[in-house]
mmCIF file of C-alpha atoms in Angstrom:
data_model
loop_
_atom_site.group_PDB
_atom_site.id
_atom_site.type_symbol
_atom_site.label_atom_id
_atom_site.label_comp_id
_atom_site.label_asym_id
_atom_site.label_seq_id
_atom_site.Cartn_x
_atom_site.Cartn_y
_atom_site.Cartn_z
ATOM 1 C CA MET A 1 -119.588 83.185 -7.008
ATOM 2 C CA ASP A 2 -118.623 80.627 -4.342
ATOM 3 C CA PHE A 3 -120.935 80.061 -1.384
ATOM 4 C CA ASP A 4 -119.533 79.295 2.047
ATOM 5 C CA LEU A 5 -121.621 76.358 3.275
ATOM 6 C CA ARG A 6 -121.145 77.384 6.914
ATOM 7 C CA GLN A 7 -122.657 80.800 6.173
ATOM 8 C CA LEU A 8 -125.606 79.242 4.364
ATOM 9 C CA LYS A 9 -126.182 76.840 7.253
ATOM 10 C CA SER A 10 -126.059 79.683 9.778
ATOM 11 C CA PHE A 11 -128.574 81.619 7.659
ATOM 12 C CA ILE A 12 -130.949 78.615 7.607
ATOM 13 C CA ASP A 13 -130.631 78.134 11.382
ATOM 14 C CA VAL A 14 -131.334 81.809 12.159
ATOM 15 C CA ALA A 15 -134.334 81.798 9.808
ATOM 16 C CA ASP A 16 -135.695 78.599 11.346
ATOM 17 C CA LEU A 17 -135.055 79.440 15.007
ATOM 18 C CA GLY A 18 -135.717 83.199 14.807
ATOM 19 C CA SER A 19 -132.673 83.931 16.969
ATOM 20 C CA PHE A 20 -128.956 84.426 16.488
ATOM 21 C CA SER A 21 -128.253 83.104 19.975
ATOM 22 C CA ALA A 22 -130.375 79.975 19.416
ATOM 23 C CA ALA A 23 -128.618 79.329 16.098
ATOM 24 C CA ALA A 24 -125.236 79.729 17.834
ATOM 25 C CA GLU A 25 -126.201 77.342 20.621
ATOM 26 C CA LYS A 26 -127.391 74.722 18.133
ATOM 27 C CA VAL A 27 -124.002 74.418 16.414
ATOM 28 C CA GLY A 28 -121.760 75.247 19.362
ATOM 29 C CA LEU A 29 -120.575 78.657 18.129
ATOM 30 C CA THR A 30 -120.754 82.105 19.638
ATOM 31 C CA GLN A 31 -123.467 84.581 18.690
ATOM 32 C CA PRO A 32 -120.889 86.986 17.144
ATOM 33 C CA ALA A 33 -119.659 84.139 14.927
ATOM 34 C CA ILE A 34 -123.182 83.503 13.622
ATOM 35 C CA SER A 35 -123.718 87.248 13.106
ATOM 36 C CA LEU A 36 -120.465 87.408 11.141
ATOM 37 C CA HIS A 37 -121.596 84.551 8.898
ATOM 38 C CA ILE A 38 -124.811 86.392 8.076
ATOM 39 C CA ARG A 39 -123.035 89.741 7.439
ATOM 40 C CA LEU A 40 -120.494 88.116 5.118
ATOM 41 C CA LEU A 41 -123.248 86.324 3.184
ATOM 42 C CA GLU A 42 -125.246 89.559 2.879
ATOM 43 C CA LYS A 43 -122.151 91.399 1.710
ATOM 44 C CA GLN A 44 -121.417 88.742 -0.905
ATOM 45 C CA LEU A 45 -124.978 88.793 -2.261
ATOM 46 C CA GLY A 46 -125.456 92.554 -1.874
ATOM 47 C CA VAL A 47 -128.837 92.241 -0.155
ATOM 48 C CA ARG A 48 -130.236 92.168 3.376
ATOM 49 C CA LEU A 49 -131.215 88.635 4.323
ATOM 50 C CA ILE A 50 -132.257 88.852 8.002
ATOM 51 C CA GLU A 51 -134.209 91.581 9.764
ATOM 52 C CA ARG A 52 -135.442 91.944 13.337
ATOM 53 C CA VAL A 53 -139.183 92.137 13.894
ATOM 54 C CA GLY A 54 -139.589 92.802 17.596
ATOM 55 C CA ARG A 55 -137.412 90.296 19.406
ATOM 56 C CA ARG A 56 -137.424 87.803 16.546
ATOM 57 C CA ALA A 57 -134.989 87.534 13.611
ATOM 58 C CA GLN A 58 -136.805 86.809 10.372
ATOM 59 C CA PRO A 59 -135.751 86.485 6.722
ATOM 60 C CA THR A 60 -136.398 89.448 4.439
ATOM 61 C CA SER A 61 -138.112 89.008 1.101
ATOM 62 C CA ALA A 62 -134.706 88.316 -0.481
ATOM 63 C CA GLY A 63 -133.917 86.003 2.415
ATOM 64 C CA ARG A 64 -137.103 83.992 1.878
ATOM 65 C CA ASP A 65 -136.213 83.541 -1.795
ATOM 66 C CA LEU A 66 -132.691 82.441 -0.880
ATOM 67 C CA LEU A 67 -133.995 80.114 1.827
ATOM 68 C CA VAL A 68 -135.665 77.866 -0.761
ATOM 69 C CA HIS A 69 -132.341 77.314 -2.544
ATOM 70 C CA ALA A 70 -130.286 77.220 0.654
ATOM 71 C CA ARG A 71 -132.374 74.345 2.013
ATOM 72 C CA ARG A 72 -131.966 72.483 -1.271
ATOM 73 C CA ILE A 73 -128.197 73.045 -1.209
ATOM 74 C CA ALA A 74 -127.967 71.853 2.395
ATOM 75 C CA ASP A 75 -130.006 68.749 1.560
ATOM 76 C CA GLU A 76 -127.808 67.947 -1.452
ATOM 77 C CA VAL A 77 -124.645 68.329 0.630
ATOM 78 C CA SER A 78 -126.094 66.084 3.324
ATOM 79 C CA GLN A 79 -127.029 63.449 0.756
ATOM 80 C CA ALA A 80 -123.580 63.691 -0.830
ATOM 81 C CA ILE A 81 -121.947 63.031 2.549
ATOM 82 C CA GLU A 82 -124.294 60.094 3.172
ATOM 83 C CA THR A 83 -123.456 58.705 -0.286
ATOM 84 C CA VAL A 84 -119.709 58.624 0.290
ATOM 85 C CA ALA A 85 -119.898 57.504 3.931
ATOM 86 C CA PRO A 86 -120.155 53.778 3.008
ATOM 87 C CA HIS A 87 -116.989 54.140 0.904
ATOM 88 C CA ARG A 88 -115.169 55.599 3.899
ATOM 89 C CA SER A 89 -116.296 52.804 6.195
ATOM 90 C CA GLY A 90 -115.730 50.089 3.613
ATOM 91 C CA GLN A 91 -119.413 49.171 3.302
ATOM 92 C CA SER A 92 -119.269 50.156 -0.351
ATOM 93 C CA GLY A 93 -116.654 50.784 -3.000
ATOM 94 C CA ARG A 94 -114.545 48.923 -5.526
ATOM 95 C CA LEU A 95 -111.220 47.087 -5.416
ATOM 96 C CA ARG A 96 -109.428 46.279 -8.676
ATOM 97 C CA ILE A 97 -106.536 43.820 -8.424
ATOM 98 C CA GLY A 98 -104.192 42.526 -11.106
ATOM 99 C CA THR A 99 -102.202 39.298 -10.765
ATOM 100 C CA GLY A 100 -101.145 36.073 -12.438
ATOM 101 C CA ALA A 101 -103.501 33.112 -12.713
ATOM 102 C CA THR A 102 -101.408 30.961 -10.345
ATOM 103 C CA ALA A 103 -101.375 33.591 -7.593
ATOM 104 C CA LEU A 104 -105.109 34.083 -8.089
ATOM 105 C CA ILE A 105 -105.823 30.376 -7.634
ATOM 106 C CA TYR A 106 -103.389 29.513 -4.833
ATOM 107 C CA PHE A 107 -102.363 32.737 -3.063
ATOM 108 C CA LEU A 108 -105.249 35.199 -3.160
ATOM 109 C CA PRO A 109 -108.374 33.237 -2.131
ATOM 110 C CA THR A 110 -107.802 33.560 1.638
ATOM 111 C CA ILE A 111 -106.983 37.263 1.192
ATOM 112 C CA LEU A 112 -110.117 37.935 -0.855
ATOM 113 C CA ARG A 113 -112.239 35.916 1.560
ATOM 114 C CA GLU A 114 -111.008 38.040 4.474
ATOM 115 C CA ILE A 115 -111.742 41.299 2.638
ATOM 116 C CA ARG A 116 -115.222 40.110 1.680
ATOM 117 C CA ARG A 117 -115.864 39.153 5.304
ATOM 118 C CA LEU A 118 -114.912 42.623 6.512
ATOM 119 C CA MET A 119 -116.503 44.525 3.610
ATOM 120 C CA PRO A 120 -119.348 42.474 2.108
ATOM 121 C CA GLY A 121 -120.691 45.431 0.146
ATOM 122 C CA ILE A 122 -117.638 46.171 -1.998
ATOM 123 C CA GLU A 123 -117.122 45.114 -5.602
ATOM 124 C CA ILE A 124 -113.904 43.158 -6.230
ATOM 125 C CA ARG A 125 -112.557 42.782 -9.762
ATOM 126 C CA VAL A 126 -109.472 40.721 -10.582
ATOM 127 C CA GLU A 127 -107.547 40.997 -13.851
ATOM 128 C CA THR A 128 -105.097 38.203 -14.721
ATOM 129 C CA GLY A 129 -102.087 38.264 -17.001
ATOM 130 C CA ASN A 130 -98.302 38.276 -17.142
ATOM 131 C CA THR A 131 -96.389 40.770 -15.021
ATOM 132 C CA PRO A 132 -95.623 43.297 -17.827
ATOM 133 C CA ASP A 133 -99.291 43.426 -18.841
ATOM 134 C CA ILE A 134 -100.493 43.798 -15.246
ATOM 135 C CA VAL A 135 -97.928 46.523 -14.503
ATOM 136 C CA ARG A 136 -99.111 48.401 -17.597
ATOM 137 C CA LEU A 137 -102.692 48.326 -16.277
ATOM 138 C CA LEU A 138 -101.432 49.602 -12.924
ATOM 139 C CA GLU A 139 -99.479 52.475 -14.446
ATOM 140 C CA ASN A 140 -102.574 53.451 -16.455
ATOM 141 C CA ASN A 141 -104.642 53.418 -13.219
ATOM 142 C CA GLU A 142 -106.922 50.724 -14.651
ATOM 143 C CA ILE A 143 -106.325 48.638 -11.513
ATOM 144 C CA ASP A 144 -105.667 49.704 -7.916
ATOM 145 C CA ALA A 145 -103.002 47.167 -6.944
ATOM 146 C CA ALA A 146 -100.997 44.354 -8.489
ATOM 147 C CA ILE A 147 -99.515 41.141 -7.109
ATOM 148 C CA VAL A 148 -96.755 40.298 -9.556
ATOM 149 C CA THR A 149 -93.343 38.646 -9.907
ATOM 150 C CA LEU A 150 -90.080 40.583 -9.778
ATOM 151 C CA PRO A 151 -88.434 42.238 -11.606
ATOM 152 C CA VAL A 152 -90.798 45.203 -11.803
ATOM 153 C CA THR A 153 -89.657 48.625 -12.945
ATOM 154 C CA GLY A 154 -91.371 51.987 -12.753
ATOM 155 C CA ARG A 155 -90.460 55.099 -10.770
ATOM 156 C CA SER A 156 -94.146 55.785 -10.107
ATOM 157 C CA LEU A 157 -94.615 52.435 -8.342
ATOM 158 C CA ASP A 158 -94.238 51.429 -4.717
ATOM 159 C CA LEU A 159 -93.197 47.773 -4.255
ATOM 160 C CA ARG A 160 -93.646 45.648 -1.118
ATOM 161 C CA GLU A 161 -92.314 42.099 -1.022
ATOM 162 C CA LEU A 162 -94.982 39.554 -0.079
ATOM 163 C CA HIS A 163 -93.753 36.037 -0.664
ATOM 164 C CA ARG A 164 -90.653 34.134 -1.754
ATOM 165 C CA GLU A 165 -91.590 30.969 -3.549
ATOM 166 C CA GLU A 166 -89.592 28.056 -4.845
ATOM 167 C CA LEU A 167 -89.951 26.879 -8.437
ATOM 168 C CA VAL A 168 -89.879 23.090 -8.702
ATOM 169 C CA ALA A 169 -89.661 20.414 -11.384
ATOM 170 C CA VAL A 170 -92.788 18.287 -11.861
ATOM 171 C CA PHE A 171 -92.605 14.755 -13.293
ATOM 172 C CA PRO A 172 -95.332 12.369 -14.518
ATOM 173 C CA PRO A 173 -96.557 9.662 -12.131
ATOM 174 C CA ASP A 174 -94.913 6.765 -14.017
ATOM 175 C CA VAL A 175 -91.383 8.181 -14.282
ATOM 176 C CA SER A 176 -88.875 6.238 -12.165
ATOM 177 C CA ALA A 177 -85.324 6.791 -10.963
ATOM 178 C CA ILE A 178 -85.654 10.552 -10.708
ATOM 179 C CA PRO A 179 -82.522 12.034 -9.119
ATOM 180 C CA GLU A 180 -82.905 14.062 -5.952
ATOM 181 C CA ASP A 181 -80.874 16.977 -7.345
ATOM 182 C CA ILE A 182 -82.307 18.269 -10.596
ATOM 183 C CA ASP A 183 -79.879 20.456 -12.532
ATOM 184 C CA ALA A 184 -80.230 22.233 -15.872
ATOM 185 C CA ASP A 185 -78.339 19.523 -17.798
ATOM 186 C CA TYR A 186 -80.705 16.836 -16.561
ATOM 187 C CA LEU A 187 -83.874 18.799 -17.386
ATOM 188 C CA CYS A 188 -82.670 19.756 -20.854
ATOM 189 C CA GLY A 189 -82.402 16.025 -21.558
ATOM 190 C CA GLN A 190 -86.104 15.582 -20.743
ATOM 191 C CA PRO A 191 -89.191 16.473 -22.821
ATOM 192 C CA LEU A 192 -89.606 19.975 -21.412
ATOM 193 C CA LEU A 193 -92.957 21.728 -21.081
ATOM 194 C CA LEU A 194 -92.384 25.422 -20.391
ATOM 195 C CA TYR A 195 -94.599 28.280 -19.283
ATOM 196 C CA GLN A 196 -94.963 30.845 -22.041
ATOM 197 C CA GLY A 197 -94.140 34.490 -21.331
ATOM 198 C CA GLY A 198 -93.914 36.620 -18.195
ATOM 199 C CA ASN A 199 -91.270 37.083 -15.517
ATOM 200 C CA THR A 200 -91.553 33.474 -14.316
ATOM 201 C CA ARG A 201 -90.486 32.263 -17.765
ATOM 202 C CA LYS A 202 -87.550 34.692 -17.707
ATOM 203 C CA LEU A 203 -86.416 33.235 -14.383
ATOM 204 C CA VAL A 204 -86.657 29.689 -15.770
ATOM 205 C CA ASP A 205 -84.784 30.622 -18.954
ATOM 206 C CA GLY A 206 -82.014 32.183 -16.865
ATOM 207 C CA TRP A 207 -81.717 29.023 -14.769
ATOM 208 C CA LEU A 208 -81.654 26.751 -17.848
ATOM 209 C CA LYS A 209 -78.780 28.731 -19.375
ATOM 210 C CA ASP A 210 -76.434 26.869 -17.015
ATOM 211 C CA SER A 211 -76.993 23.758 -19.100
ATOM 212 C CA SER A 212 -74.394 22.648 -21.628
ATOM 213 C CA ARG A 213 -77.266 21.295 -23.697
ATOM 214 C CA ARG A 214 -79.573 23.195 -25.999
ATOM 215 C CA VAL A 215 -82.862 24.203 -24.432
ATOM 216 C CA GLN A 216 -85.576 22.930 -26.775
ATOM 217 C CA PRO A 217 -89.029 22.629 -25.159
ATOM 218 C CA VAL A 218 -91.446 20.205 -26.760
ATOM 219 C CA MET A 219 -94.345 22.492 -25.906
ATOM 220 C CA GLU A 220 -94.999 25.980 -24.456
ATOM 221 C CA LEU A 221 -98.251 26.906 -22.763
ATOM 222 C CA GLY A 222 -99.650 30.056 -21.171
ATOM 223 C CA SER A 223 -101.222 28.284 -18.195
ATOM 224 C CA VAL A 224 -99.583 26.553 -15.235
ATOM 225 C CA GLU A 225 -102.723 24.459 -14.799
ATOM 226 C CA ALA A 226 -102.417 23.263 -18.407
ATOM 227 C CA LEU A 227 -98.768 22.374 -17.789
ATOM 228 C CA LYS A 228 -99.737 20.243 -14.795
ATOM 229 C CA THR A 229 -102.420 18.454 -16.811
ATOM 230 C CA LEU A 230 -99.985 17.591 -19.605
ATOM 231 C CA VAL A 231 -97.374 16.402 -17.109
ATOM 232 C CA GLU A 232 -100.020 14.221 -15.452
ATOM 233 C CA SER A 233 -100.744 12.765 -18.902
ATOM 234 C CA GLY A 234 -97.078 11.812 -19.293
ATOM 235 C CA LEU A 235 -96.238 14.296 -22.037
ATOM 236 C CA GLY A 236 -93.222 15.831 -20.343
ATOM 237 C CA VAL A 237 -91.617 17.602 -17.385
ATOM 238 C CA ALA A 238 -92.418 21.170 -16.283
ATOM 239 C CA ILE A 239 -91.030 23.829 -13.956
ATOM 240 C CA VAL A 240 -93.826 25.474 -11.978
ATOM 241 C CA PRO A 241 -94.325 27.490 -8.756
ATOM 242 C CA ALA A 242 -94.423 25.289 -5.661
ATOM 243 C CA MET A 243 -97.795 26.734 -4.625
ATOM 244 C CA ALA A 244 -99.309 25.233 -7.784
ATOM 245 C CA VAL A 245 -98.347 21.657 -6.832
ATOM 246 C CA HIS A 246 -99.218 21.514 -3.148
ATOM 247 C CA ASP A 247 -101.636 18.696 -4.077
ATOM 248 C CA ALA A 248 -99.205 16.959 -6.447
ATOM 249 C CA ALA A 249 -99.083 13.715 -4.483
ATOM 250 C CA SER A 250 -102.857 13.263 -4.699
ATOM 251 C CA LYS A 251 -102.579 13.306 -8.496
ATOM 252 C CA GLY A 252 -99.507 11.080 -8.559
ATOM 253 C CA LEU A 253 -97.229 13.872 -9.743
ATOM 254 C CA GLN A 254 -93.656 13.834 -8.507
ATOM 255 C CA THR A 255 -91.859 17.049 -7.569
ATOM 256 C CA ARG A 256 -88.189 17.839 -7.058
ATOM 257 C CA SER A 257 -86.307 20.947 -6.028
ATOM 258 C CA LEU A 258 -83.941 22.458 -8.554
ATOM 259 C CA MET A 259 -80.184 22.666 -8.086
ATOM 260 C CA PRO A 260 -79.234 25.436 -7.658
ATOM 261 C CA LYS A 261 -82.492 26.443 -5.980
ATOM 262 C CA LEU A 262 -84.719 28.741 -8.029
ATOM 263 C CA GLU A 263 -87.142 31.234 -6.440
ATOM 264 C CA ARG A 264 -89.522 33.871 -7.611
ATOM 265 C CA HIS A 265 -90.485 36.894 -5.497
ATOM 266 C CA LEU A 266 -94.093 38.033 -5.380
ATOM 267 C CA VAL A 267 -94.579 41.728 -4.608
ATOM 268 C CA LEU A 268 -97.484 44.065 -4.044
ATOM 269 C CA ALA A 269 -97.224 46.983 -6.460
ATOM 270 C CA MET A 270 -99.208 50.226 -6.213
ATOM 271 C CA ARG A 271 -98.891 53.697 -7.699
ATOM 272 C CA ARG A 272 -97.160 56.061 -5.283
ATOM 273 C CA ASP A 273 -99.872 58.665 -5.860
ATOM 274 C CA LYS A 274 -102.765 56.230 -5.351
ATOM 275 C CA HIS A 275 -105.446 57.337 -2.896
ATOM 276 C CA MET A 276 -105.727 54.680 -0.185
ATOM 277 C CA THR A 277 -109.415 53.801 -0.119
ATOM 278 C CA ALA A 278 -110.818 51.608 2.654
ATOM 279 C CA PRO A 279 -110.844 48.471 0.420
ATOM 280 C CA LEU A 280 -107.253 49.139 -0.657
ATOM 281 C CA ARG A 281 -106.159 49.590 2.967
ATOM 282 C CA ALA A 282 -107.865 46.298 3.811
ATOM 283 C CA LEU A 283 -105.956 44.548 1.000
ATOM 284 C CA VAL A 284 -102.621 45.903 2.251
ATOM 285 C CA ALA A 285 -103.445 44.910 5.826
ATOM 286 C CA ALA A 286 -104.482 41.376 4.838
ATOM 287 C CA LEU A 287 -101.347 40.875 2.747
ATOM 288 C CA SER A 288 -99.156 42.176 5.595
ATOM 289 C CA ARG A 289 -100.251 39.476 8.018
ATOM 290 C CA PRO A 290 -97.527 36.816 8.233
ATOM 291 C CA SER A 291 -100.072 34.007 8.403
ATOM 292 C CA GLU A 292 -101.569 35.101 5.085
ATOM 293 C CA ALA A 293 -98.271 35.526 3.250
#
């Protein structure tokens, strides 16, 4: 048996105020509307709930028994609404983001700082990994949104381009006579340090295929930060996202653009059927601002 909450509320108001007209005035309805609520509730329960004693409407014996539970139901509903209200306003809730370590370090901090400023009460969780792993988490609804590198496939996903970023060659501080135009043949003649796995590695492998030389990296690592450290130590040359070497000069590292130019495209990926919570809307809004992208 399903209760209509409006009927229960009308019953409580009539019992409390002793008048159909007063109950109607309280909620901005007509007296016939309140009377209809009571009749429908009585019909559903099969008992008389309100009776007139003189000029006053009072609950019957059955009505008094129901009133105890009706008040409890109304209180629970009110508390339930109060509980979810912070989620609606963004004062509470959770935001789960998936991305690569480089984007987390160099792209996301200003975005996350803005969201925390607007919604200090929400919980933010960030998962890092390669694009295929992050997309898998997204498809399984284990995260709410992903910032990943194209290509991304999945008919259930909505993709929004965020940022086009150049991939550059990074050389140790003591290397001299570096040409301005770095092509695949030149890099394949150097001790190559390559990023291991993910869509960024696929882009680099595709670019290196233009070389007439065999691609034989001296080392492969799963961290762009580790690649930079090894380059700084003079162990080789790496290809990394430009955002990861914005401070290259301060460490003595030397960067060069590739020829032909190589870019990766960062996109925001979400499930098409994902409910847009307040924190998720804030993420989309922050990422949509040109100054943040």
